[in-house]
Amino acid sequence: MKTLRRPDATALARHAGWPLLLLAALAAGQVLDDYAVTVAGTILIYAILGLGINIVVGYAGLLDLGFAAFFAIGAYTSGLLMLKLHWGFWATLPVAVLAAAASGVVIGYPTLRLRSDYLAIVTLGFGEIIRITVVNLDVTGGPNGLTGIPPVTVGGREIVTPPDFFYLALAFFAAVLVLTGLLARTRLAYAWRAVRADDRAAEAVGVPTRRVKLLAYVLGAAVGSVAGPLNAAQLGTVDPSSFTFLTSLMILLVVIIGGMGSRPGVVVGAVVVVALPEALRTVQEYRGLFFALLLVLIVLVRPQGVWPARPRRFARPAAAGPEPAPPAAGGGVLEVEGLTRRFGGVTAVEDLSLRAGAGEVVSVIGPNGAGKTTAFNCVTGMIAPDAGTVRVAGRRVHGLAPHRVAAAGLARTFQNIRLFEELTVAENVLVGRFARDRSLLRPPSRADAAAVRRCLEFTGLAEAADRPAGGLPYGDRRRLEIARALAAEPRALLLDEPAAGANPTEKRALMDLIGRVRARGVAVVLIEHDVALVMSVSTRVVVLDRGRAIAAGPPAEIRADDRVIAAYIGVPDDPDAGLQAEVLR
Amino acid sequence: MSLLRVEGLRARYGQVEALSGVSFEVAEGEIVALLGSNGAGKTTTLRTVTGLQRARSGRVEFAGRDVTRLPAHRIVAAGLGHVPEGRRVFPALTVAENLLLGGYLRRRDRAAVAARRAEVYAMFPQLAERPGQPAGLLSGGEQQMLAIGRALMLRPRLLALDEPTMGLAPQTAQRVLRAVREIREQGTTVLIVEQNAHQTLRLADRAYVLETGRIVLSGPASELAEDDRVKAAYLGGDPAVDPAP
Amino acid sequence: MSDFVQYLVNGLTIGAFLALIALGYSMIYGVVRLINFAHGDVFMIGAFAGFGVLTTLGATGGMALPAVLAAVAAGALATGVLGAGVARAAYLPLLASPRLAMLIAAIGVSLALEEGVKVLTHARFKSYPNALDGGQVMSGAVRVTYGQLALVLLAVALMAGLWLFVTRTVTGTAMRALAMDRDAARLQGIDVERLVLATFFAGSLLAGAAGVMYGLYYTQISFGMGFLIGLRAFTAAVLGGIGNLPGTMAAGVCIGLVQSFSAGYVSSRWTDVIIFGLLIAVLALRPTGLFGERVVERA
């Protein structure tokens, strides 16, 4: 597959930057004195921790104030296995990683439903629980921790001198770097960025957000935990006082100073966090104060960090590939029966029934606040209906999570346009593919790339593929939402006011687009205020008023219906009638 | 002289330009309507005029004073009341507390606030019946009346209303619009934003039509109600007629 | 049995302090959606401010009530001003930024306050002058001193005062409105920035008062005392349902009891494991706290 990438300076930096940095580090190991090499080794340990927390905080946007817990779990697991069971260092490593990953599940699972702010306190509490537990238990050596941990042996050689240890840490760092680099290419990385940008929208277009968040904890913990055994090997001890809240804060600072989501930023952050206090050793007393003020200053002056992330862009594929076969026509694609939803004492949607077959356009109209969007949200699983059934191609989907409804073939757009603003146009469409294919731990497939290309061309957005979605003009944003919805090759497409704010030219383009979508055998359900547009594109129209369908039928019938005119359209031919007369009709 | 004069207003919504040079004016004693479909920029216009959102360029003059850069609470203090879209009453506060906050700027003069509250109750008797009820438990129409009553507590010179009939039953909508007429009769100038043109054009003296962030039509309400383009776009006409000028 | 009653009494005393601190977390979160990490350190500064006043006045022995009240008032006022000043300098500029930015600023401020006091006090403990009456309301197996009783009454009075302020005054009502809908509050002519600062002032004031009272009760204070107490108080705020003031007060007392009983029946070494374990368990089952939040989130 051909990718389009210009050979400019940034591309050079992207490809040559890391090898050059590693080479420089190799050389540095030869020239620096023991003290400097020891500091450099500690920088690498923090860089590894930083790469771990970067997955949680940087990619997935989940705040973690107790990351030192995973550092501790790695160190204690490895140390205990070496001391009590006399395992070798290398044998303990996978166990330490597994233990941390398991604790990632323990902390991740209960917090999935929580608001982001509460995550902060829960992760902090978890960090404290781990620290206090190891201090209190006898098996972990209490406040004294573990001592007498044997050095690492590599090919029969004991790693004891600072330069040797530095090279060992460098090898670990390089391995973690490669691993996180691979991770950054997977579909999971795009899912994380989508969840970070707008987790409800991500869920609605098919991303299994809970699993994706949990994986962030698990993988972040696993990556970061590698630093634990390494640190234990460097010092020969595991000291519980090195896993305090302050340590968690230092690890968090590594990504905040560097720029969240940025791997080069992690290196910059690790250097600042470790080397700066060393440089300030002469003013030992004021070190903490200085550090704290620096933190406040960085947030106030550069909230993005010093090396803001430039995430790997999803490269636009050159060829679109063949059209997929349209879904089998016939029968009701979307069938809604007796849908009811109340909020407190107010019935927002009452006993709504709706059917849309393949290739049909069914429009739902009604005044603002009539319950149209609530009905959409019930159908797509974003809110649970109090009663009623929803079927997609004969399959029950009510009660399912929104991402499962999307996977069943029901795609939607939002009234107030919910794009993933920092992602490119092509990446937005790629995230829409999750409803079709939920696999996470592999790069986007050829089919993904072909579908993205096809949807962009279908909606006329191919030229804008590499631009960030947040910078698109209004009309293009609407179309991008449709492209993202189409990426999953849905059976039914729900459009929530797609013509809102559009000018007449854009409206005509939209009508054309809707026509082409239905021509592919997709059932289209449209919420729209523009009566003219609705009347010209719809096969059938349903009129909602205060949660109830007051009329349903072909456009011509609806236009002549008295109740509809009274409730919604108004009486255009009767300008002399008084306000009261009109409204009371 | 016009009470409110808006010139070349530009503003963003998120990263997108929502207003690209909106100009209009409202004279003392008028009811002026701002029409347009969802997303045309009506709400952004009101929010920018009343200082909830920052204008990128342009000028807002109220009562002969440049208020473009003033924060919202100072603009309210200058006499421009705003009933926001979706009513936005304080749901966990009672009816009486909501009205009390409407008079926040006069909070030192308790007697005056109480007297004004009595006047508002007289205007909306439904509110007077349940001063102790949390606003969140009121019906949509009652919430709208509360939102309007709250904005009237300071006796604004101009009251801006954002979609006051949204989601209301016809009878309720009618009552709200009748109240708007009454408010004007009591001497308050009204700027009303609506999506559904019909009833609004009946109520207003003059109207402006907003489309993708620009004013595309303006004139006396009675003339606009007869305009083919308005009929086509906002009153449910023939799609073959292009509503663009 | 008498052990049980003693733990109960101690727990209620600690709970009263915790509730005072938790109220500040809850109020501040309500209006700006910020977990004010520096709040525990504001409490610590309050303890030191009160210490300064008491040592200057030289009140020792007996019921030096005027001196104690002066110390509480001075500590509360100093922290109120500090809290509002910090908010003005470090939080308000970030009001429109992503919420994480403000949280990190708060962590920075917390560290700065702690480290600042550490430098000034040379990292030493300070001993509060013994200004409380040692006389006992109850003696024998269960011990309750007059001083202890006075502190609890004072805490209850402060909470009642806050409650009256928030529910009965226009400014207090405006604060509640601000927590519900910032834009709608602006449209009532409320100067939102000023009211946010007023909220920080009030919340910090209570924390400062609690700091002085803590010093009087435990008699030892240090730069690091705010961290754990702050965490426990925050736990109380979350358990009580953040923004829900009666819930917060109740949860503060609960946490105080948990602390006292776990120290008595298990071991004080495990107190925080129990408290945080409780926090995680409760949030996993009820994501909005035991008593439900009063925070309105708009979709």
mmCIF file of C-alpha atoms in Angstrom, chain C residues 7-8 10-19 21-22 218 228-240 247-263 271-280 282 290-291:
data_model
loop_
_atom_site.group_PDB
_atom_site.id
_atom_site.type_symbol
_atom_site.label_atom_id
_atom_site.label_comp_id
_atom_site.label_asym_id
_atom_site.label_seq_id
_atom_site.Cartn_x
_atom_site.Cartn_y
_atom_site.Cartn_z
ATOM 1 C CA TYR C 7 -13.989 5.975 69.963
ATOM 2 C CA LEU C 8 -17.382 7.369 69.134
ATOM 3 C CA ASN C 10 -13.211 10.937 69.317
ATOM 4 C CA GLY C 11 -14.635 10.057 65.928
ATOM 5 C CA LEU C 12 -17.304 12.722 66.211
ATOM 6 C CA THR C 13 -14.668 15.295 67.110
ATOM 7 C CA ILE C 14 -12.420 14.423 64.174
ATOM 8 C CA GLY C 15 -15.489 14.140 61.991
ATOM 9 C CA ALA C 16 -16.487 17.691 62.798
ATOM 10 C CA PHE C 17 -13.088 18.953 61.573
ATOM 11 C CA LEU C 18 -13.220 16.757 58.485
ATOM 12 C CA ALA C 19 -16.715 17.973 57.669
ATOM 13 C CA ILE C 21 -12.741 20.873 55.366
ATOM 14 C CA ALA C 22 -14.937 18.713 53.157
ATOM 15 C CA TYR C 218 -3.878 17.512 68.644
ATOM 16 C CA LEU C 228 -3.660 13.093 54.423
ATOM 17 C CA ILE C 229 -6.347 15.113 56.205
ATOM 18 C CA GLY C 230 -7.113 16.782 52.893
ATOM 19 C CA LEU C 231 -7.458 13.407 51.204
ATOM 20 C CA ARG C 232 -9.737 12.110 53.919
ATOM 21 C CA ALA C 233 -11.858 15.239 53.736
ATOM 22 C CA PHE C 234 -12.032 14.991 49.978
ATOM 23 C CA THR C 235 -13.100 11.390 50.329
ATOM 24 C CA ALA C 236 -15.873 12.642 52.584
ATOM 25 C CA ALA C 237 -16.904 15.235 49.992
ATOM 26 C CA VAL C 238 -17.115 12.582 47.287
ATOM 27 C CA LEU C 239 -18.926 10.083 49.490
ATOM 28 C CA GLY C 240 -21.382 12.752 50.556
ATOM 29 C CA GLY C 247 -24.469 14.965 52.556
ATOM 30 C CA THR C 248 -20.922 16.271 52.780
ATOM 31 C CA MET C 249 -21.288 17.107 56.468
ATOM 32 C CA ALA C 250 -22.750 13.689 57.218
ATOM 33 C CA ALA C 251 -20.006 11.936 55.267
ATOM 34 C CA GLY C 252 -17.356 14.005 57.058
ATOM 35 C CA VAL C 253 -18.610 12.708 60.379
ATOM 36 C CA CYS C 254 -18.766 9.160 58.960
ATOM 37 C CA ILE C 255 -15.152 9.311 57.851
ATOM 38 C CA GLY C 256 -14.200 10.656 61.260
ATOM 39 C CA LEU C 257 -15.904 7.660 62.863
ATOM 40 C CA VAL C 258 -14.259 5.232 60.437
ATOM 41 C CA GLN C 259 -10.916 6.775 61.279
ATOM 42 C CA SER C 260 -11.492 6.570 65.001
ATOM 43 C CA PHE C 261 -12.909 3.034 65.042
ATOM 44 C CA SER C 262 -10.337 1.620 62.633
ATOM 45 C CA ALA C 263 -7.569 3.115 64.747
ATOM 46 C CA THR C 271 -6.797 3.621 58.595
ATOM 47 C CA ASP C 272 -6.186 5.089 55.170
ATOM 48 C CA VAL C 273 -6.309 1.741 53.422
ATOM 49 C CA ILE C 274 -9.770 1.290 54.931
ATOM 50 C CA ILE C 275 -10.888 4.825 54.024
ATOM 51 C CA PHE C 276 -9.669 4.667 50.429
ATOM 52 C CA GLY C 277 -10.903 1.113 50.009
ATOM 53 C CA LEU C 278 -14.299 2.345 51.145
ATOM 54 C CA LEU C 279 -14.089 5.236 48.671
ATOM 55 C CA ILE C 280 -13.301 2.964 45.730
ATOM 56 C CA VAL C 282 -18.662 3.124 47.140
ATOM 57 C CA LEU C 290 -23.655 7.808 48.993
ATOM 58 C CA PHE C 291 -26.107 10.674 49.158
#
